[in-house]
XYZ file of C-alpha atoms in Angstrom:
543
model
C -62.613 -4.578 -14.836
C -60.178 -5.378 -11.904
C -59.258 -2.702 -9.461
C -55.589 -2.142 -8.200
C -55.205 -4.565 -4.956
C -53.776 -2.453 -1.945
C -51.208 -4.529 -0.067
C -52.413 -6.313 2.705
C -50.670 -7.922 5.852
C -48.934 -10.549 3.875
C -47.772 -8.094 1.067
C -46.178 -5.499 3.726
C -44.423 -8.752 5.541
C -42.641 -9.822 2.764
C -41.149 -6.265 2.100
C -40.514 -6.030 5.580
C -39.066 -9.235 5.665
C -37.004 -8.389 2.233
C -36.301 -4.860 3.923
C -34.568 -6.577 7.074
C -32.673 -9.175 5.041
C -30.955 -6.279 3.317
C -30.169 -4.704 6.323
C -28.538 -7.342 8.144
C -26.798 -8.011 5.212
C -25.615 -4.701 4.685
C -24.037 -5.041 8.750
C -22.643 -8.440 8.272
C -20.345 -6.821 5.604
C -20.320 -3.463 7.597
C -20.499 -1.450 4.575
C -18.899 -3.101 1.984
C -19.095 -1.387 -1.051
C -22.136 0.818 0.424
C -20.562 4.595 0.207
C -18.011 4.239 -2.051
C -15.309 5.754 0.116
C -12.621 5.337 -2.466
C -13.644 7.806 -4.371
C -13.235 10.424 -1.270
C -9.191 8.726 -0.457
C -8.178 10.076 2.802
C -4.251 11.055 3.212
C -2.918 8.309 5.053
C -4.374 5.888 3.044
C -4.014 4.131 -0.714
C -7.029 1.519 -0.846
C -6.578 0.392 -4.446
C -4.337 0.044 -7.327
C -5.955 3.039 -8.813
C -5.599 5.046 -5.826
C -8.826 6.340 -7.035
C -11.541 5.398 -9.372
C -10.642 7.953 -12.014
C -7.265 5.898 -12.014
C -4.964 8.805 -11.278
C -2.362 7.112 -9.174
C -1.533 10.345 -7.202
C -1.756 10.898 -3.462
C -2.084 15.022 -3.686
C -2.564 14.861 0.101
C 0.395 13.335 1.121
C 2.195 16.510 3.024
C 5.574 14.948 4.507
C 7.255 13.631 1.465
C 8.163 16.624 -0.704
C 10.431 17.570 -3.074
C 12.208 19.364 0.007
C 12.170 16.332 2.268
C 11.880 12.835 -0.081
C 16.377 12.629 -0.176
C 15.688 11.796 3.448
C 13.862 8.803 3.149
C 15.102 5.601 4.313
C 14.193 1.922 4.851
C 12.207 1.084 7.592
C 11.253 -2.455 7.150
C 11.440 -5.384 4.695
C 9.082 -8.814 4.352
C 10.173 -11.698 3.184
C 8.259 -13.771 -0.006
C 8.620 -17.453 0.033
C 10.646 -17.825 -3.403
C 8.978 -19.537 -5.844
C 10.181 -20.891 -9.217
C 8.472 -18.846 -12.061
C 6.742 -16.392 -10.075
C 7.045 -13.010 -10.663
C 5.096 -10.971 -7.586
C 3.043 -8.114 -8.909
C 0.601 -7.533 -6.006
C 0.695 -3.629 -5.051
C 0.124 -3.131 -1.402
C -3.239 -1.235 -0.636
C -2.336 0.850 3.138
C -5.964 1.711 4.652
C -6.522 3.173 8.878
C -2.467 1.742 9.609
C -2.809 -1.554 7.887
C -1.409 -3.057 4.533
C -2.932 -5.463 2.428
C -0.975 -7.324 0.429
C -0.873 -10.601 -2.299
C 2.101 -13.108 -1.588
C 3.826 -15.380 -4.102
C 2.971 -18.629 -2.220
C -0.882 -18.370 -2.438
C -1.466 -16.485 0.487
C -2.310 -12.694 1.762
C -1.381 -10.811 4.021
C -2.338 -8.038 6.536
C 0.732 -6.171 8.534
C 1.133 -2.818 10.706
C 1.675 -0.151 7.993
C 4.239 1.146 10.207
C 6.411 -1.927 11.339
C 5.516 -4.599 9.263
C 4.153 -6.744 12.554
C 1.449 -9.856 10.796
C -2.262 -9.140 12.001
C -3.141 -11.912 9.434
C -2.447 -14.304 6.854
C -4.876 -15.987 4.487
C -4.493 -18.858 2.386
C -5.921 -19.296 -0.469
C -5.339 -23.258 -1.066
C -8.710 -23.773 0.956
C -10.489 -22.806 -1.697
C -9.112 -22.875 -4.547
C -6.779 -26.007 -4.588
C -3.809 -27.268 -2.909
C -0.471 -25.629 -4.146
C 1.707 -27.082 -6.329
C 5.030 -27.070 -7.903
C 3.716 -27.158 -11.250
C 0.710 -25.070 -10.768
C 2.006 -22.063 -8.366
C -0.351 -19.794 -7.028
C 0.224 -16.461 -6.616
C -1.674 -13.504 -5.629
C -0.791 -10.795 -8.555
C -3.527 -9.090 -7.898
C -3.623 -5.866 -6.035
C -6.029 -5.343 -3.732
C -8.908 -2.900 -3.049
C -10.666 -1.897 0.149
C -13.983 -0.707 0.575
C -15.729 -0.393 4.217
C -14.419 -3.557 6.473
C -13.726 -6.013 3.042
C -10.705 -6.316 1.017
C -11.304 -7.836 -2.316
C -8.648 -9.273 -4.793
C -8.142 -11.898 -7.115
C -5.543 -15.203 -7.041
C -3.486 -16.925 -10.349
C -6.596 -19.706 -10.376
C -9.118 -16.940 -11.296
C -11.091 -16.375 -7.712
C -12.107 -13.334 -6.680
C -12.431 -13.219 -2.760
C -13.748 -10.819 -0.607
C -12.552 -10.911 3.315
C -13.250 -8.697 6.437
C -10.493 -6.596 6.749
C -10.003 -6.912 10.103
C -9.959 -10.314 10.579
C -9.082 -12.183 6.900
C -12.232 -14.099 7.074
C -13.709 -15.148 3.829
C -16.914 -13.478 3.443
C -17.310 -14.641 0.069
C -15.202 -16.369 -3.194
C -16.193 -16.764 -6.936
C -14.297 -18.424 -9.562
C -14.767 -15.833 -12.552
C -14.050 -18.528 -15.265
C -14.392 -22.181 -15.161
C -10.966 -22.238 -17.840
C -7.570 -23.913 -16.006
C -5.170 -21.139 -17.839
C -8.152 -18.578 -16.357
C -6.173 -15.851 -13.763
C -6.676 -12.840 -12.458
C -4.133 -9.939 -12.815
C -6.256 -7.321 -12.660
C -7.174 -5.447 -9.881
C -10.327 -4.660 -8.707
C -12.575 -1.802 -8.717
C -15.234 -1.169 -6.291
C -18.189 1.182 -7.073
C -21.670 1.429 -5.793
C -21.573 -1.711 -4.420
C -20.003 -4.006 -7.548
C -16.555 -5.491 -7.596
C -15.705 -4.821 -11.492
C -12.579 -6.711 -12.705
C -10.867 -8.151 -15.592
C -10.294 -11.995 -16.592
C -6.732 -13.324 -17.818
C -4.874 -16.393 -18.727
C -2.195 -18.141 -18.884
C -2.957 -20.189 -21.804
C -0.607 -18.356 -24.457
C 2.326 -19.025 -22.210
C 0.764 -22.922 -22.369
C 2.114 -22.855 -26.276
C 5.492 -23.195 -25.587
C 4.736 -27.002 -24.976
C 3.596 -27.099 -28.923
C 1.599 -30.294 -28.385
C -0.608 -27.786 -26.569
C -4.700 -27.815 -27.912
C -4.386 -24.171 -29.063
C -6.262 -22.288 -27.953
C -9.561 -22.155 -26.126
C -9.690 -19.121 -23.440
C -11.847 -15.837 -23.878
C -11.051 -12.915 -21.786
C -13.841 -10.777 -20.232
C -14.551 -7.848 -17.917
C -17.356 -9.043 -15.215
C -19.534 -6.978 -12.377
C -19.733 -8.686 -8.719
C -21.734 -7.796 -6.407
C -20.252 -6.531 -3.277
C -21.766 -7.921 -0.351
C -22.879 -11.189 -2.277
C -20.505 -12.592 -4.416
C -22.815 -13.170 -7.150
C -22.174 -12.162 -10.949
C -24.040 -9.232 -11.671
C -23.055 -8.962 -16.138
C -19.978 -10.485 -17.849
C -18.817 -8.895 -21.377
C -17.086 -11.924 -23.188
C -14.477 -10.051 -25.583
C -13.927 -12.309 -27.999
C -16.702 -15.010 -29.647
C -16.792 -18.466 -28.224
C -13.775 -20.683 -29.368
C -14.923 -23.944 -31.898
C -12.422 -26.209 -33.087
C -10.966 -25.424 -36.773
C -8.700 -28.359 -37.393
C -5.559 -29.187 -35.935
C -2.329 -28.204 -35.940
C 0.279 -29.740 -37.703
C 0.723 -32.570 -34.362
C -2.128 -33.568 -34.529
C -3.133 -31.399 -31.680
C -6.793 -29.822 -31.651
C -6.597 -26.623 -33.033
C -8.866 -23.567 -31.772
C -10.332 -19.878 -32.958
C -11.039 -17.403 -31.959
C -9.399 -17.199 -28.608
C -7.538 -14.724 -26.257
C -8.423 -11.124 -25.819
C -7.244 -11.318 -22.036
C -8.114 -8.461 -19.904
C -4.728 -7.766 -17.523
C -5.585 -4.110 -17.032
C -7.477 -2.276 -13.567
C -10.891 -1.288 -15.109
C -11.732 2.661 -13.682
C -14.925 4.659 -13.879
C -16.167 8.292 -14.626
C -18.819 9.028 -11.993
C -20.638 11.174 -13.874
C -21.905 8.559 -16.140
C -21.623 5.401 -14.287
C -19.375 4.444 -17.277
C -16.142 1.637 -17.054
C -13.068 1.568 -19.431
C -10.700 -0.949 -19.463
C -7.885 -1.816 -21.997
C -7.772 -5.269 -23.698
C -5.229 -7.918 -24.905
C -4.655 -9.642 -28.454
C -6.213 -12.570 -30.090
C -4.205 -15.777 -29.232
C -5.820 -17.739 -32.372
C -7.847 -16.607 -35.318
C -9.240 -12.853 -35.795
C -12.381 -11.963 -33.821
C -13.309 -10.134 -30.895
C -12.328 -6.699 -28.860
C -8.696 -6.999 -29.572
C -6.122 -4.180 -28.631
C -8.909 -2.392 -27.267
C -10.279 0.309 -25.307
C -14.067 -0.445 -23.836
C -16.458 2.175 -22.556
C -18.669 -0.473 -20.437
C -22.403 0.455 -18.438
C -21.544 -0.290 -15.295
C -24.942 -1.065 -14.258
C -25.145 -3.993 -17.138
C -22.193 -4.107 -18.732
C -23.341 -2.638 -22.423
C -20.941 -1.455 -24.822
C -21.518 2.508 -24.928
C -18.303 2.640 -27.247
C -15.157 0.624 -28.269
C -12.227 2.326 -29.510
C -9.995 -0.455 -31.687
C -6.723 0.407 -32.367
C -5.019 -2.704 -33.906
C -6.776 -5.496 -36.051
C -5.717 -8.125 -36.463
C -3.404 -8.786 -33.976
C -2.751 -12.580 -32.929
C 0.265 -13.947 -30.599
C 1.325 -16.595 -28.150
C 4.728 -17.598 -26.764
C 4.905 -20.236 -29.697
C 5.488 -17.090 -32.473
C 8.425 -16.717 -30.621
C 10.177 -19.752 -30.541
C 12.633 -20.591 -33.494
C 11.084 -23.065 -36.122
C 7.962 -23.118 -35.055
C 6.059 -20.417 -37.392
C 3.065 -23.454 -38.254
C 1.904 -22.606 -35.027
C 1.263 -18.889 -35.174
C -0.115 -18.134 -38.524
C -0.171 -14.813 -38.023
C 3.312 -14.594 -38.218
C 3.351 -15.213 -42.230
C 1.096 -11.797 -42.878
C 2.837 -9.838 -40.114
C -0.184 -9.794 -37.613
C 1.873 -11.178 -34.772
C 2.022 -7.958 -32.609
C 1.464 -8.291 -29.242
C 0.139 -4.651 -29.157
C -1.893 -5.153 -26.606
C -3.445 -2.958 -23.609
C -1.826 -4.216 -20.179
C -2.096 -0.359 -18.813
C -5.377 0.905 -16.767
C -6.311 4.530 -17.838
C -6.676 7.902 -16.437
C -9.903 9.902 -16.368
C -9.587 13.265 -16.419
C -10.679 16.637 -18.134
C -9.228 19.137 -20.639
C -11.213 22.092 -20.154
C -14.897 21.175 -19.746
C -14.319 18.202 -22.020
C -13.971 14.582 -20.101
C -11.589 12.577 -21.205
C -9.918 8.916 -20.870
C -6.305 8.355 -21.764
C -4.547 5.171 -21.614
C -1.177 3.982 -22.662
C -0.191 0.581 -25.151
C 2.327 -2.022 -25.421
C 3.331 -0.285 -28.418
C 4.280 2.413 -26.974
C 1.372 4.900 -27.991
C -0.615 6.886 -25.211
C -4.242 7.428 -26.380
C -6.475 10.120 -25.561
C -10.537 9.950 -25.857
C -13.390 11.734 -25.300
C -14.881 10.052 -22.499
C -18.588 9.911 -24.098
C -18.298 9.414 -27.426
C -14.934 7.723 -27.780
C -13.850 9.853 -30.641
C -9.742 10.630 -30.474
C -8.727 13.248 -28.810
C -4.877 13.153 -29.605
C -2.072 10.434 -28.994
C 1.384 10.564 -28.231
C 4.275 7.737 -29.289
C 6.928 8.027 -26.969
C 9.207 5.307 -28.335
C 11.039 5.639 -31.474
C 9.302 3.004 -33.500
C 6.073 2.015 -32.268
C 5.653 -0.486 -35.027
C 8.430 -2.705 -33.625
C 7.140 -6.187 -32.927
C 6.417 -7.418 -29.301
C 5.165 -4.732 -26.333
C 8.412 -4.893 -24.183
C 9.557 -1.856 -25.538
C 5.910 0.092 -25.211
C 3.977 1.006 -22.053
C 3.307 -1.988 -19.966
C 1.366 -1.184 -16.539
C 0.002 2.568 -15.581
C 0.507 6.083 -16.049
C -0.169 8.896 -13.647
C -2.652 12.082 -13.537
C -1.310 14.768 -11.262
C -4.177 17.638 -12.434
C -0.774 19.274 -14.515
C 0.726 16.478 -16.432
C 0.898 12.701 -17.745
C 3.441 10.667 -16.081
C 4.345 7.853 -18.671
C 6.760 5.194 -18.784
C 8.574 3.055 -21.297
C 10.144 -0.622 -20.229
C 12.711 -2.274 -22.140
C 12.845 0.833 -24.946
C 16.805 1.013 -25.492
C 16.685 2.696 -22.497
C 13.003 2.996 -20.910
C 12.365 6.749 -20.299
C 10.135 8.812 -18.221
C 8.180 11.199 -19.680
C 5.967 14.267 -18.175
C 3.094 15.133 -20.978
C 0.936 17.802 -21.380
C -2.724 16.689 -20.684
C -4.235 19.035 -23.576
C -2.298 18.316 -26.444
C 0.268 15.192 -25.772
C 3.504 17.280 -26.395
C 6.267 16.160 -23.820
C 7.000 18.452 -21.072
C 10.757 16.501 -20.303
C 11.830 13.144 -20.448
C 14.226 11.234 -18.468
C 16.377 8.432 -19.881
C 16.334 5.387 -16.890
C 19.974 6.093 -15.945
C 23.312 5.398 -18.092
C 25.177 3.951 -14.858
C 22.458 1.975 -13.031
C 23.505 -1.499 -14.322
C 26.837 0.079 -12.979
C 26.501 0.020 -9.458
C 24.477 -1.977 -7.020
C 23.623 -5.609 -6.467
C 22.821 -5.851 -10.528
C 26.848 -4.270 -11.327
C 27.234 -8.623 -10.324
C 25.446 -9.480 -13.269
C 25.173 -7.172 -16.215
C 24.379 -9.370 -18.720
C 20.826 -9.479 -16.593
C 20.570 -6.072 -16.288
C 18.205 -3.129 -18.077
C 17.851 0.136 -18.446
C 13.831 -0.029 -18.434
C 11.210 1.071 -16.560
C 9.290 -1.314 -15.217
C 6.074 -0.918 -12.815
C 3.260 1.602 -13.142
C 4.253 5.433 -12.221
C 3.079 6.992 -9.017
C 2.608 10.885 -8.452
C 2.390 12.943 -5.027
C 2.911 16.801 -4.824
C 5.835 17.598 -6.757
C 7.098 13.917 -7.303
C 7.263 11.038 -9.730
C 8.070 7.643 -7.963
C 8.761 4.850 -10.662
C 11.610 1.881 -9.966
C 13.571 -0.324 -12.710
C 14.654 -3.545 -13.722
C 18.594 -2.419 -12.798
C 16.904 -2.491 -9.255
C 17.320 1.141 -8.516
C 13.458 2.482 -7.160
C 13.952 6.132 -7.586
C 11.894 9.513 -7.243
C 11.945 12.234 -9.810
C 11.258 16.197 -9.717
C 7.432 16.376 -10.926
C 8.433 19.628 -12.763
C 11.907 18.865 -13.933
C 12.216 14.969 -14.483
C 15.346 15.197 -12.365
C 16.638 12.240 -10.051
C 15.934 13.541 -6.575
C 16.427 10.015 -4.267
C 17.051 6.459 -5.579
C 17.799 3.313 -3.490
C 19.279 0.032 -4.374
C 17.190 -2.973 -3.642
C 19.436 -5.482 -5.400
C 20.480 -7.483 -1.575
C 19.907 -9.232 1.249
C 17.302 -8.168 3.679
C 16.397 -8.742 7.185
C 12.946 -9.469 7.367
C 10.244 -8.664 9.941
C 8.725 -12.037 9.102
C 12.076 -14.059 8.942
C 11.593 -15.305 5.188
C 15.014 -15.107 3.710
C 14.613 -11.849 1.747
C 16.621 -10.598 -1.428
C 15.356 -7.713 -3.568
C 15.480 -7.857 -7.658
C 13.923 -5.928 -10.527
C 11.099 -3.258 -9.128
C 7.977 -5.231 -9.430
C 5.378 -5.044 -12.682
C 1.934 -4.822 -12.630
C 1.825 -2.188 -9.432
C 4.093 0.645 -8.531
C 4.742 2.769 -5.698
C 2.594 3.135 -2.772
C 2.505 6.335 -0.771
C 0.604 7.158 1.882
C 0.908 8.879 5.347
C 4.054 9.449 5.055
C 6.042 5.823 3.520
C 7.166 4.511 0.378
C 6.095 1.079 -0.131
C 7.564 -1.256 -3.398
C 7.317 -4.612 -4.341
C 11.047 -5.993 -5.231
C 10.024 -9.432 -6.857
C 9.918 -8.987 -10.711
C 12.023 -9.534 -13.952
C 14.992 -9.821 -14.389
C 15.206 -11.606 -10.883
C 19.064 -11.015 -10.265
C 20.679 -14.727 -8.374
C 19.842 -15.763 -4.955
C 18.708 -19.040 -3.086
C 16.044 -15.859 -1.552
C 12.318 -14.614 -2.288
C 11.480 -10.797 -3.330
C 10.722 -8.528 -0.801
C 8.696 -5.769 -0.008
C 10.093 -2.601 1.105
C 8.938 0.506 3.068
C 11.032 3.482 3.506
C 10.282 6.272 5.971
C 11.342 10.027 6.886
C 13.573 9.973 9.743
């Protein structure tokens, strides 16, 4: 019988030699991903678009703006975007040690002095990914994280890159899917040393030219590792597309397809366990549509999936008159668009965990964070059965430890809403208000204006912050709903960086930013109100 072999020389060298390659890896990235520091968010900073990885979106350290002191803030800088037809800029700024972080609309990304808006850095992400073009415009919508000395993020050609803070060097870049429509619009997560983020597309919007080959994308949520930029486990949500036919152009028809992930995936800790919200089908039935997925972050298993519309199948093409042939789902009323663009909130009733996340539909969902099993749910718009998710909730809610902060975009009006975390009953609401197409830059152009609410809500002590398509970012009473400050962004700006600036609807996909002390907002979004200008991005101060 053989006996056990004790290592000899060449057995310890190679684990030495393994042990040392680890090590200088780990200092070449200087702690990337290694201790998990956003978990443990220090006041003056906000280094993701989760703020942190329970997805709460509340700064409870932030001291200086209060509900005593916020009617004194004012703006203290402005950066110019290069405009750019068709873009509309949904980076949120991540503020970490003094510095923001920031996507651009012309393919690049940006460091600046948290306080003054001075450039430490630009980088640009043609050099990798492609030159830019007129017809193929590149922008980062991505927010970013930061973990140790890296920034990650993702671009509109569906790279994820990881840089040295400091600096903007590249450590590391990894095209997530190989598909041209493939983007990223979700922002990443960073836990014990993976990158988690969600895969998007563009291909639904590609139907409006019907002599498109509908439809051949599949969403997923994938794990990267930190300090290598390898692909740890991808979870495809929908089955792999075949050809069916064709449609009735003769183009190659498609199924199944879709089930984009747009959302920020978060984590609960205590089990190592990611949930992210999912998009619709864009041809046939199949897959994780409209749904919410409990993932193992350490390989990406299903632990549960929570489905709350089937079937649901849409492009851009059920929309346009005449065309019904190409979205079948149209003639059995499956052509929802009910989809999950929100990230979710962990959090606890009691000593039960819980996830809750809001839909296009306009339906906040509560579960119990192990099992999946409902908890409660809460419509806050009058008919959540009304086709299309404009009217629903489209980005992120908030999770101050006392209430829900959720809002509603183009609901007829969009309303803010304060729910109680136990049962779902609402605490107040606020309509967005009567006269803010009224006054302002948008008063020039009603016919462009809305009463909606349109980026993901932020909470500090005491406040709500959450801006609107009339162009009016505004902060509410926490405990009353009440408007306590609002600016008008609808103008020109000066800008630190000299890019002719001029602020529209308060951007989608992020919100506010707060952190030591400033306001930060992204002023690039829908409806974008005339001018020859780019968004902007604003901070405001305390005098």
């Amino acid at each position: 019988m053989s006996q056990p072999r004790r290592p000899g020389a060449a057995g310890f060298g190679t684990a030495l030699v393994a042990l040392l390659t680890a090590l200088v890896l780990l200092a070449a990235t200087n702690g990337a991903g290694a201790e998990d520091t956003e978990s443990r968010p220090r006041p003056a900073n906000w280094s993701s678009w989760q703020f942190d990885q329970a997805g709460s979106r509340f700064n409870g350290q932030e001291s200086r703006i209060t509900p005593a002191t916020v009617g004194g803030l004012g703006l203290k800088w402005a950066f110019g975007h290069e405009k750019v037809q068709g873009v509309y800029l949904g980076s949120q700024p991540a503020v970490v040690d003094g510095t923001l972080y920031v996507g651009g609309a012309e393919g690049t990304f940006h460091a600046m002095d948290a306080k003054t808006g001075a450039a430490r850095w630009t980088f640009d992400v043609a050099p990798v990914a492609g030159a830019h073009s007129a017809t193929n415009p590149d922008p980062v919508r991505s927010s970013p994280a930061v973990e140790g000395n890296t920034v990650y993020f993702g671009d509109n050609r569906g790279y994820l890159y990881a840089l040295d803070r400091r600096t903007g060097a590249l450590r590391w870049s990894l095209k997530l899917d190989t598909h041209p429509q493939a983007q990223i619009t979700s922002s990443p997560l960073v836990y014990n040393g993976q990158v988690y983020v969600g895969v998007s597309s563009k291909e639904s919007g590609a139907t409006f030219d019907l002599t498109y080959p509908c439809c051949t994308f599949r969403g997923s949520v994938v794990a990267v590792n930190a300090y290598t930029g390898q692909l740890s486990w991808r979870h495809w949500t929908t089955p792999q597309p075949q050809q069916v036919g064709t449609w009735p152009n003769g183009a190659a028809r498609y199924e199944p397809s879709g089930v984009a992930v747009w959302s920020s995936p978060v984590v609960d800790r205590e089990t190592g366990t990611i949930y992210v919200g999912t998009g619709q089908n864009y041809t046939g039935a199949a897959g994780d549509t409209d749904s919410v997925l409990a993932l193992d972050a350490g390989n990406g298993n299903v632990r549960w999936r929570s489905q709350e519309v089937f079937p649901d199948t849409f492009t851009v093409a059920c929309g346009i008159p005449g065309a019904d042939a190409y979205c079948p789902s149209k003639a059995n009323g499956t052509d929802h668009d009910w989809d999950f663009g929100a990230s979710a909130n962990v959090f606890s009733i009691g000593n039960r965990r819980v996830i809750g996340i809001g839909q296009k539909n306009g339906i906040y969902h509560v579960y119990d964070a192990l099992t999946g099993a409902k908890v409660w749910d809460r419509a806050v718009v009058a008919d959540p059965n009304t086709k299309g998710g404009s009217s629903g909730i489209q980005w992120g809610t908030s999770y101050d430890g006392t209430r829900l902060y959720v809002a509603t975009w183009f609901a007829n009006p969009g309303t803010l809403y304060a729910l109680d975390p136990a049962t779902g009953a609402i605490l107040w609401q606020t309509e967005s208000p009567a006269d803010g197409c009224q006054w302002g830059g948008a008063a020039a152009n009603p016919e462009l204006c809305q009463r909606a609410f349109t980026p993901a809500v932020t909470a500090t002590r005491g406040l709500v912050y959450e801006g609107g398509a009339d162009g009016k970012m505004r902060v509410f009473s926490a405990a009353t709903g009440a408007v306590l400050w609002q600016y008008d962004v609808v103008r020109d700006f000066t800008t630190v960086n000299g890019v002719p600036g001029h602020g529209t609807a308060l951007s989608g996909g992020g919100g506010a930013v707060v952190a030591d002390g400033m306001l930060y907002v992204q002023a690039a979004y829908y409806p974008q109100y005339p001018s020859n200008a780019g968004g902007v991005l604003l901070a405001f101060s305390l005098p």
